[in-house]
Short mmCIF file of C-alpha atoms and ligand atoms in Angstrom, two decimals:
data_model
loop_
_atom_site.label_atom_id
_atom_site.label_comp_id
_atom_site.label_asym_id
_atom_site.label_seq_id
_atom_site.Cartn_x
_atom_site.Cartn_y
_atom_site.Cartn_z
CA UNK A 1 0.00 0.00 0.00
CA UNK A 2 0.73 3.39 -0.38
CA UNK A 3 0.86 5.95 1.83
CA UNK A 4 0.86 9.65 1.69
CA UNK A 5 1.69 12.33 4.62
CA UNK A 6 0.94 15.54 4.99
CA UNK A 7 4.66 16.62 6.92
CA UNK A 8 8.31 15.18 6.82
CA UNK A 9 9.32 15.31 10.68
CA UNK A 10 10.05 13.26 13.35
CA UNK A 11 6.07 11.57 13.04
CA UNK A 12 6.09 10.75 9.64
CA UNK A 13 9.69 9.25 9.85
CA UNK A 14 8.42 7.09 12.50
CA UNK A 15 5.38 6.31 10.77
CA UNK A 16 7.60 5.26 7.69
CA UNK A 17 9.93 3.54 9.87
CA UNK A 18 7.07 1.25 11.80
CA UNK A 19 5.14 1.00 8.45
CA UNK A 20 7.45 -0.78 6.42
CA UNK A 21 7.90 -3.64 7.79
CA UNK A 22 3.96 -4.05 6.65
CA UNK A 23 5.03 -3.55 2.84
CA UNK A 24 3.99 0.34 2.74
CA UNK A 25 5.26 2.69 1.10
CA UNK A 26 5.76 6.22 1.88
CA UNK A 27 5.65 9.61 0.85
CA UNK A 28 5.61 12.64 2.37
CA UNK A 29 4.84 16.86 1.19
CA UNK A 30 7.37 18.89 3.01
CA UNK A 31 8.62 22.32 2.43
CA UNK A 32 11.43 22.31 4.03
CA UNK A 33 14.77 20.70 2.81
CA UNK A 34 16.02 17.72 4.47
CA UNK A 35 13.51 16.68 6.55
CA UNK A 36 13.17 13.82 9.13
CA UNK A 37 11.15 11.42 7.03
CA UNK A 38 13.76 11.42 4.53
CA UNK A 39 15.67 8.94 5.71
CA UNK A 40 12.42 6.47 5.25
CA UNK A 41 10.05 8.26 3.05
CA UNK A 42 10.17 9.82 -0.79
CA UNK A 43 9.81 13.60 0.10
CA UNK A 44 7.96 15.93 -2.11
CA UNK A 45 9.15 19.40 -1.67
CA UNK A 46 6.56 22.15 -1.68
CA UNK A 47 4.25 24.27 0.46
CA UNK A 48 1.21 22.72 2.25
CA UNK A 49 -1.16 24.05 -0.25
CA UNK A 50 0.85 24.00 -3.65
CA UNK A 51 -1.25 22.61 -5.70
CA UNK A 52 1.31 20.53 -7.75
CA UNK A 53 2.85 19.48 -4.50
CA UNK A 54 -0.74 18.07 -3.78
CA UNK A 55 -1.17 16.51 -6.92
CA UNK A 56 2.10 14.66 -6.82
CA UNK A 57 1.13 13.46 -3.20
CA UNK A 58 -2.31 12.19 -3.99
CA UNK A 59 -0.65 10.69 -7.39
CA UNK A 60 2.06 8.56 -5.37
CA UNK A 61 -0.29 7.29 -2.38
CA UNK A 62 -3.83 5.06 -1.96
CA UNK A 63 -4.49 6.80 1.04
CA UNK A 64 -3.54 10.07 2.83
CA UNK A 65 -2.91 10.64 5.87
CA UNK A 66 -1.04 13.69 8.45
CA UNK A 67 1.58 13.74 10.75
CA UNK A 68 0.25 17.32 12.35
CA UNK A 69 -2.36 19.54 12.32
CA UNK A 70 -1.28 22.95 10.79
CA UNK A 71 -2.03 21.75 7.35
CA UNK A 72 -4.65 23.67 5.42
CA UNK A 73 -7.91 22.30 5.64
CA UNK A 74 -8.82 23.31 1.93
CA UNK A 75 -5.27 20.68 0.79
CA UNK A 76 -7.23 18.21 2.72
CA UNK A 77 -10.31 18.33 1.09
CA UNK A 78 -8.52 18.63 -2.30
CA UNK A 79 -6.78 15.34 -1.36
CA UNK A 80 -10.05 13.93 -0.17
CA UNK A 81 -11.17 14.39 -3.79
CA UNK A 82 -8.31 12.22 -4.86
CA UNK A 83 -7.41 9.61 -2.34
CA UNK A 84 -9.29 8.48 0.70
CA UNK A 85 -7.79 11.28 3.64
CA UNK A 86 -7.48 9.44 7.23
CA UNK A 87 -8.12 10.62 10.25
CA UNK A 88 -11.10 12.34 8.47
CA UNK A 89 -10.45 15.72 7.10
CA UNK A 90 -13.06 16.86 9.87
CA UNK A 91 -10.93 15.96 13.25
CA UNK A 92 -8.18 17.79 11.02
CA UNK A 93 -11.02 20.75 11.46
CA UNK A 94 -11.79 20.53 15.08
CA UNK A 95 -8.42 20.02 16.29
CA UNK A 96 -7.32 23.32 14.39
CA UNK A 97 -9.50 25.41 16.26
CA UNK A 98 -9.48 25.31 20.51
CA UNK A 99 -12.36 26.57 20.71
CA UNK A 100 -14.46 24.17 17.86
CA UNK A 101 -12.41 21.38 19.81
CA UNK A 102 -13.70 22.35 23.16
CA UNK A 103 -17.08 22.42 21.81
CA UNK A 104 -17.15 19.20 20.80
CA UNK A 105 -16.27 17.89 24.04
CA UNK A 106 -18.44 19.68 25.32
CA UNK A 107 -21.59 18.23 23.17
CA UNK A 108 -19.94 14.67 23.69
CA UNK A 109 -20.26 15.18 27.37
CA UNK A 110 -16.81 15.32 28.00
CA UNK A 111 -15.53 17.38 30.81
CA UNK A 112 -12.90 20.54 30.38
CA UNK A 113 -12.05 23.32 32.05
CA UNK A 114 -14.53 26.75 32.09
CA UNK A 115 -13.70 27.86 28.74
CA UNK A 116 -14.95 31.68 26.55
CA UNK A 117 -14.13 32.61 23.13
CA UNK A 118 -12.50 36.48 23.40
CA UNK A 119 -11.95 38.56 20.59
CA UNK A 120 -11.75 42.07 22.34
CA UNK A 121 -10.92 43.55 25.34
CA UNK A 122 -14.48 44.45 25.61
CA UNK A 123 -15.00 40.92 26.55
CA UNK A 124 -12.95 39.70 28.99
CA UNK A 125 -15.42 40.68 32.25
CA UNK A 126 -18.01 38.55 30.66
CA UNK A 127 -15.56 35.59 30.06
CA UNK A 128 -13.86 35.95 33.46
CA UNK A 129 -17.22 35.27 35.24
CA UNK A 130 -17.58 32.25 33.34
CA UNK A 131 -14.00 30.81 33.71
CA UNK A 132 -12.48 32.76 36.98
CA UNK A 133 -9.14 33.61 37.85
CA UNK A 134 -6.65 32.61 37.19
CA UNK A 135 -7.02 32.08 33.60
CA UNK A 136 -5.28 31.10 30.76
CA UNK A 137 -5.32 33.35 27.39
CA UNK A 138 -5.17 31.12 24.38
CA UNK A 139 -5.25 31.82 20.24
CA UNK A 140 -7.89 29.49 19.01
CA UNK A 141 -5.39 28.40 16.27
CA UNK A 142 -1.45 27.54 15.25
CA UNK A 143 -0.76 27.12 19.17
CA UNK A 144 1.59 24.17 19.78
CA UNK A 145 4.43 23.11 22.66
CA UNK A 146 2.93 26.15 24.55
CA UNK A 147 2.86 28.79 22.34
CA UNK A 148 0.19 31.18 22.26
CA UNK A 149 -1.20 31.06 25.37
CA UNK A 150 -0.39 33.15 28.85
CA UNK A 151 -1.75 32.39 32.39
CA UNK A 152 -3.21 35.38 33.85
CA UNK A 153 -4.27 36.82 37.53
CA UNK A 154 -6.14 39.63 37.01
CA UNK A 155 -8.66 41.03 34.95
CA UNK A 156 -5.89 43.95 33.73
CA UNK A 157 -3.42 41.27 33.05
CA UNK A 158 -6.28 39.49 31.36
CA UNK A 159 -7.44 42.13 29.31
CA UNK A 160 -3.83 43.52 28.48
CA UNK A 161 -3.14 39.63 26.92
CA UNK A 162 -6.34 39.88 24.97
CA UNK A 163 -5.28 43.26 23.21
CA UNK A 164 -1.61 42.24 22.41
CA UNK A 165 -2.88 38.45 21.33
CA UNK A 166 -6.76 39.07 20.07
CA UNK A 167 -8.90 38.44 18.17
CA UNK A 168 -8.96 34.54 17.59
CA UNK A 169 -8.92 34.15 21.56
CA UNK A 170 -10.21 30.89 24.24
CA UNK A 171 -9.68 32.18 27.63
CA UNK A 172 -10.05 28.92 29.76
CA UNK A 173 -10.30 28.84 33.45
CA UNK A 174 -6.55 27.59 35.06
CA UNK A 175 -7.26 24.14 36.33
CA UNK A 176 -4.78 23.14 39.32
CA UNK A 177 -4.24 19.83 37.94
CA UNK A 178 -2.28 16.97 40.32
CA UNK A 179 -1.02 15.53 36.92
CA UNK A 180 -1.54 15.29 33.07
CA UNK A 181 -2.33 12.26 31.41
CA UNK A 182 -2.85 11.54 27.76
CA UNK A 183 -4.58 8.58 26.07
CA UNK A 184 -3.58 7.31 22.90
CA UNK A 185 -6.63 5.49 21.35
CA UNK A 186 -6.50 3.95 17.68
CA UNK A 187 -9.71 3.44 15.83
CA UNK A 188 -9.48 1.18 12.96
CA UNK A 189 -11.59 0.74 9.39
CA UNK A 190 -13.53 -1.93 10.77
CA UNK A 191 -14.51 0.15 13.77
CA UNK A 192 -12.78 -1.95 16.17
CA UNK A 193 -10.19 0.15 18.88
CA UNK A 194 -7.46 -0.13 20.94
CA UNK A 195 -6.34 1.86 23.28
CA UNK A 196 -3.12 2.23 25.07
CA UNK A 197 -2.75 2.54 29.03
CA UNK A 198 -3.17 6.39 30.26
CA UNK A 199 0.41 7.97 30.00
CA UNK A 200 1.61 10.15 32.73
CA UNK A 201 3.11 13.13 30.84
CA UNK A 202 5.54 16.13 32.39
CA UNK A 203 5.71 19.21 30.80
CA UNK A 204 8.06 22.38 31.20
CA UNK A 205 7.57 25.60 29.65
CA UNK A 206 4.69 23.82 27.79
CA UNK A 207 7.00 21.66 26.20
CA UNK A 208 6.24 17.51 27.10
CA UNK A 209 9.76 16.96 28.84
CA UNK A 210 9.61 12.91 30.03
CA UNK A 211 6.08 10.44 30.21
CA UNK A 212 6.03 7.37 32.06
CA UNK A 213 3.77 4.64 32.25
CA UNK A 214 1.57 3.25 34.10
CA UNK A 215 0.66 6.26 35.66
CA UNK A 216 1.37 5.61 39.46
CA UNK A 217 -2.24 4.82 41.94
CA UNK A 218 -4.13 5.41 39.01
CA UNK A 219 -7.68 4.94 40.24
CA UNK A 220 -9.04 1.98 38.11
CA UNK A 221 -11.99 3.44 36.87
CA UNK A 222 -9.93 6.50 34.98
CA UNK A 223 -8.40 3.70 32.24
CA UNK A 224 -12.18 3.43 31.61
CA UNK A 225 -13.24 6.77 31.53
CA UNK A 226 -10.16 8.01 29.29
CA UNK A 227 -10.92 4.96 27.13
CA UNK A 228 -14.89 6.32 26.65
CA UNK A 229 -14.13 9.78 25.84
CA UNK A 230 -12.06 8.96 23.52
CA UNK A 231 -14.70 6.33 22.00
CA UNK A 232 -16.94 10.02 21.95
CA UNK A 233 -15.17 11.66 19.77
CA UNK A 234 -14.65 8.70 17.82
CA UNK A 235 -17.99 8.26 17.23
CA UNK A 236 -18.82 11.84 16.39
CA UNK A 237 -15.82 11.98 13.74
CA UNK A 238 -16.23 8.82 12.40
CA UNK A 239 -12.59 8.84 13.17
CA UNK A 240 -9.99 6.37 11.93
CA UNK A 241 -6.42 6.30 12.98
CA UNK A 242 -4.52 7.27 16.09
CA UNK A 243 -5.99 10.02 18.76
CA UNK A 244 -4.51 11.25 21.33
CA UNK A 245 -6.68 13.25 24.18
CA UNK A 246 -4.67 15.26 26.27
CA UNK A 247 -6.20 15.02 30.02
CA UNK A 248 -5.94 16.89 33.13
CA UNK A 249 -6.35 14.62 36.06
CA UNK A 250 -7.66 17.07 38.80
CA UNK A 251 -9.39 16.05 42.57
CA UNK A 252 -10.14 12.29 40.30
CA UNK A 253 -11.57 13.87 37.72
CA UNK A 254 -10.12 14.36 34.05
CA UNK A 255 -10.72 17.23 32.24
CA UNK A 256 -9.97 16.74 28.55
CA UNK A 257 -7.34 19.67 27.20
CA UNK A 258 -6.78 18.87 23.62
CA UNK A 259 -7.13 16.33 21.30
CA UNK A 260 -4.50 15.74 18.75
CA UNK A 261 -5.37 13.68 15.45
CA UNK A 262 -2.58 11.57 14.71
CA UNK A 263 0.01 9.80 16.46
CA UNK A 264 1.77 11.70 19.23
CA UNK A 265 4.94 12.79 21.54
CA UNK A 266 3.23 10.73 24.64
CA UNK A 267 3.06 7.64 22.50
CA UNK A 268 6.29 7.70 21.68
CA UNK A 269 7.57 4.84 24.38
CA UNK A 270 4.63 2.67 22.74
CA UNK A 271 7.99 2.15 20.34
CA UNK A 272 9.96 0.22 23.10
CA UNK A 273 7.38 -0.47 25.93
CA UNK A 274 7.18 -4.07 24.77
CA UNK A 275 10.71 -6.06 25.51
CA UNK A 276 10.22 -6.45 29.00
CA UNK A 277 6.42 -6.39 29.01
CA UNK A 278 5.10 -9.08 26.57
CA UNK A 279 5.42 -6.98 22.86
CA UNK A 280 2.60 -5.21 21.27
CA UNK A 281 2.05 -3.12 18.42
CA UNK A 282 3.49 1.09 18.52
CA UNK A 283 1.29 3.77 17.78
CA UNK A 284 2.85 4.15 14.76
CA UNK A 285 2.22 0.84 13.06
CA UNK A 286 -1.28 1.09 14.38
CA UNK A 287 -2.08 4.19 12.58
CA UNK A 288 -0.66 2.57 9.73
CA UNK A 289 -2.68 -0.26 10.31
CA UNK A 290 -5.68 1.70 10.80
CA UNK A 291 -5.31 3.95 7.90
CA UNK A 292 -4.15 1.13 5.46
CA UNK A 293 -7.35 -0.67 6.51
CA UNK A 294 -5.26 -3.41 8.43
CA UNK A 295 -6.38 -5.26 11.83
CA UNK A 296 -5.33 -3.55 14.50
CA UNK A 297 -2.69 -4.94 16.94
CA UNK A 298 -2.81 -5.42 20.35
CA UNK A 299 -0.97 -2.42 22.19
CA UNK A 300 2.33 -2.96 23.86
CA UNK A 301 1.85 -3.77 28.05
CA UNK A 302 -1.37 -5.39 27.66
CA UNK A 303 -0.09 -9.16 27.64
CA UNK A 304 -3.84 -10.37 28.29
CA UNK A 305 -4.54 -8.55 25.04
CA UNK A 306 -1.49 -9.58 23.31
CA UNK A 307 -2.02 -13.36 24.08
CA UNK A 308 -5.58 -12.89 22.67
CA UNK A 309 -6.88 -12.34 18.64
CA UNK A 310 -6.80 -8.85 17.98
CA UNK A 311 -9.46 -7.57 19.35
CA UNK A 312 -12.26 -6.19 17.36
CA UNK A 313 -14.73 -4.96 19.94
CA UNK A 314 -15.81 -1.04 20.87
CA UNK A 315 -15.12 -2.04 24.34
CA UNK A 316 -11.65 -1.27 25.80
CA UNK A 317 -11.12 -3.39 29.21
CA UNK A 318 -9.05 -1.92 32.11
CA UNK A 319 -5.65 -2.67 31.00
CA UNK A 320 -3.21 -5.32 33.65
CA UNK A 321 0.06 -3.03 33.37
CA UNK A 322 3.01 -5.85 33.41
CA UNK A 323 6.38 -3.58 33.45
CA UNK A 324 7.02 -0.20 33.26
CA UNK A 325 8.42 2.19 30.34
CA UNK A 326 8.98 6.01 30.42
CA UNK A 327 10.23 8.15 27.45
CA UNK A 328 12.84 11.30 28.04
CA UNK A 329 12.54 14.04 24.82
CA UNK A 330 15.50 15.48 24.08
CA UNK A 331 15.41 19.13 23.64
CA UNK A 332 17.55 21.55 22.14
CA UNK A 333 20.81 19.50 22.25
CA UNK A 334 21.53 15.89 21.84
CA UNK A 335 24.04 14.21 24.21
CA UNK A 336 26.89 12.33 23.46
CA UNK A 337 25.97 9.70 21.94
CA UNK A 338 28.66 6.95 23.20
CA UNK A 339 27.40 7.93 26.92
CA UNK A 340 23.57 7.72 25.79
CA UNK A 341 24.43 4.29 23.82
CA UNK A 342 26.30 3.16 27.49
CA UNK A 343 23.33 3.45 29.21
CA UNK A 344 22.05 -0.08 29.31
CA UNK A 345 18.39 -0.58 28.02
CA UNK A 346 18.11 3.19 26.83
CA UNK A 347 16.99 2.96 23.41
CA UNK A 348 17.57 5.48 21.26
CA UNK A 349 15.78 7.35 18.32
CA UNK A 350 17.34 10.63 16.70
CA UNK A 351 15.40 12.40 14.01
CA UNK A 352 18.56 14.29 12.11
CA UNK A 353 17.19 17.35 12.66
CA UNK A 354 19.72 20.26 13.20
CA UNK A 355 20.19 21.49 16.87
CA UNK A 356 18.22 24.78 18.28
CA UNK A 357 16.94 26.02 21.45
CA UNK A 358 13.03 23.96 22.23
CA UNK A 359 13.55 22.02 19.51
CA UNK A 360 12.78 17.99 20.27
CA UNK A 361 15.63 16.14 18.52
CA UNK A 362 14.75 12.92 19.14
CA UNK A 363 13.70 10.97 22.33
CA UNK A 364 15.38 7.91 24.35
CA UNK A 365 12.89 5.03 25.70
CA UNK A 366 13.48 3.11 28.50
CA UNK A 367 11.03 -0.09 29.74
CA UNK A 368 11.77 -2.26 32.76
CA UNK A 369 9.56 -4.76 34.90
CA UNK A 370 8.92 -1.70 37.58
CA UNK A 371 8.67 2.00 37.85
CA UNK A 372 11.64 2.21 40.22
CA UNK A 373 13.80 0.52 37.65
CA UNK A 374 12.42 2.51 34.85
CA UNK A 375 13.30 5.65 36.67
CA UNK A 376 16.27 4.59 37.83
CA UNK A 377 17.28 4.31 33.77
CA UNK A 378 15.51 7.57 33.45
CA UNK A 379 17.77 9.54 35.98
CA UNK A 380 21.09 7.90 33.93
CA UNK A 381 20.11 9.44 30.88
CA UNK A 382 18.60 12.89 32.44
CA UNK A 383 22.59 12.91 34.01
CA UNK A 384 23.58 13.37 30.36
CA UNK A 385 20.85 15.80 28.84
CA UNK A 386 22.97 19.27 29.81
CA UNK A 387 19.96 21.82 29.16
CA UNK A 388 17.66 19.51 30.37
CA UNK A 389 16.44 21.83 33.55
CA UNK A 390 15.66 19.65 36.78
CA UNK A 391 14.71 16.18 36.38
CA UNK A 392 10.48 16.38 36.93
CA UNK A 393 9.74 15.29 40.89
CA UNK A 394 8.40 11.87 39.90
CA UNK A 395 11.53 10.23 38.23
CA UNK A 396 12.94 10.51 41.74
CA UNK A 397 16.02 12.88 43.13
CA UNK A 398 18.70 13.35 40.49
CA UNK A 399 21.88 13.16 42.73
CA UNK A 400 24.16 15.89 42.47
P1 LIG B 501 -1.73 23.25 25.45
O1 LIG B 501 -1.02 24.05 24.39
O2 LIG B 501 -3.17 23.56 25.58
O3 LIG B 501 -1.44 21.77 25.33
O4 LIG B 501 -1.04 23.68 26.82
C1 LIG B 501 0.31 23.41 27.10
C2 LIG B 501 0.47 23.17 28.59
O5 LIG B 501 0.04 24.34 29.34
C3 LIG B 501 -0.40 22.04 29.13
O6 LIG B 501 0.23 20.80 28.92
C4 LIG B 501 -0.51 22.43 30.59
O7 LIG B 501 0.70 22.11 31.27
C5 LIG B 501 -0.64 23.94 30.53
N1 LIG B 501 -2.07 24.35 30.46
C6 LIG B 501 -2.79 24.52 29.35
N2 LIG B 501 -4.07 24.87 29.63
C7 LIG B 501 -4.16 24.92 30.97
C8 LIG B 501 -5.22 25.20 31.89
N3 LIG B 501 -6.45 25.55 31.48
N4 LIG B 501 -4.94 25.15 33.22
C9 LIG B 501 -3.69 24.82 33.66
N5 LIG B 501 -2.67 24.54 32.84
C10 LIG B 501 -2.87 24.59 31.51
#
């Protein structure tokens, strides 16, 4: 089969990368020159919306699909008019927009923090009532790793952020969260799902720094919950592919944040969770799967799963976590990489992509049979990230 991608980064390498061993072929429309994906993909090389570029992508694939959401919505539908487009040009859409995205969870019952659209100062009283302070100030659109958004205390702060930001504004009501979670879900062509165990994810300057799973005293019931939500918008999109809902956990409760339509930064240990843990499919070869119109595979830690057919139900059963993995981005700089290669069970995965400040370069797995041996790994390779900042609380104390 033949794949197209909308991007050439780090996703759509790893897509290619995971995909191949399934006898697909990739190619990917990228502007820019030497991208990630080249290493597995054929790269076309023109703008998002050039529409040669676009015809030369829906020429060399059987399906479409997108590695991240800034893509025009009008190249989608042109590709739609070509070539089957999965995830459905519509969760493309929703997840464009904050405030369209909030709304649907929202309608689908799905709980999120207080949230307003703003466009001018004029109203910010209005949409402080309705979300309270503190706040956050978001642009509905082209936000990413943090950008675009400012937490504000008062309603001058507030209303100083909407005039140097507006229009195109969500303010949303500042949710003291104990943790964030994600949930990667996949929904295949058949309409069966997976999903993959609720991902504890730590963030710094809105940037996903390390993830771990499972996600330490995890009430039960939140596997569930995460797993139904997801199964919402699902529904409601007719969605096929990978999703990944971005969660709040706050007082037991999650409150859903984003969603993301295609495979994601707190999926990436799906890639090595499975050595010490029974195997399992990655995200990445079950979007492939999914988009390619493949069975889905059973997800990596779920050994009840993985010993069983694949399943090919709507219903996703509390996962039994056997093992632990975690996943460490690194940002900005890569280490050396004879000390990363030293430390034992680290695996690796670089994206060639040139060095700059924020930028994620590539990210090192780890998996073990507990969390104290998974952070223990952790900790080694944190030793070696230089401009890494402090090592987040739950990975334990980095010694000095
Ligand atoms: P986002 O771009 O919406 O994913 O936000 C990036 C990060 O900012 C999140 O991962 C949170 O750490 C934080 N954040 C975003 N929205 C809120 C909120 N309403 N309350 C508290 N923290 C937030």
């Amino acid at each position: 089969m033949r794949v197209g991608i909308l991007g050439g980064g780090q996703l759509a390498r790893m897509l290619a990368l995971e995909g191949a061993p399934l006898g697909c072929r990739f190619t990917c429309l990228e502007p820019s020159p030497d991208p990630p994906a080249g290493a597995a993909a054929t790269i076309v090389r023109a703008p998002y919306d050039d529409p040669e570029g676009l015809a030369r992508l829906a020429d060399a694939a059987d399906v479409v699909t997108y590695e991240f959401e800034n893509v025009p919505a009008d190249s989608a539908a042109y590709l739609q008019s070509r070539v089957p487009v999965l995830p459905p040009p519509a969760a493309l859409e929703a997840s464009q927009d904050r405030l369209a995205e909030k709304r649907i969870f929202r309608d689908e019952g799905i709980a999120t923090a207080p949230f307003r659209p703003v466009d001018r100062a004029e109203d910010v009283t209005a949409a402080l009532a309705a979300t309270g302070l503190p706040a956050v100030v978001k642009t509905r659109r082209f936000g990413y790793d943090g950008k675009g958004q400012l937490v504000v205390e008062s309603p001058r702060q507030a209303t100083a952020a909407v005039e140097r930001m507006g229009p195109g504004l969500i303010i949303e009501g500042f949710v003291p969260f104990e943790r964030e979670l994600s949930i990667v879900a996949v929904a295949g062509r058949d309409g069966s799902r997976v999903f993959y165990p609720l991902t504890e994810n730590h963030h710094r300057d809105g940037i996903l720094r390390a993830s771990r799973v499972p996600a330490p005293g995890l009430a039960p019931h939140l596997q569930a919950e995460a797993e139904a939500l997801a199964g919402r918008i699902i529904d409601r999109l007719g969605y096929v592919g990978v999703l990944a809902v971005e969660l709040f956990e706050a007082e037991g409760v999650l409150l859903a944040n984003e969603m993301a339509p295609r495979v994601h930064n707190s999926g990436h240990w799906t890639l090595d969770g499975g050595p010490a843990t029974g195997g399992g499919a990655s995200q990445f070869e079950n979007h492939v799967r999914a988009v390619t119109g493949l069975r889905l595979a059973a997800p990596v830690l779920t050994p009840a799963q993985n010993s069983a057919p694949a399943p090919n139900s709507t219903t996703g059963a509390a996962h039994p976590l056997v093992g632990a993995a975690a996943m460490v981005n690194l940002i900005g700089a890569v280490p050396d990489l004879h000390a990363l290669a030293a430390v034992q069970g680290a695996r690796i995965h670089l994206y060639d992509k040139a060095p700059r400040p924020g930028r994620k370069l590539g990210h090192v797995n780890v998996a073990g049979p507990d969390s104290a041996s998974v952070a223990e790994s952790v900790r080694r390779v944190w030793r070696l990230l230089p401009e890494a900042g402090p090592l987040p609380a739950a990975f334990g104390v980095q010694p000095t």
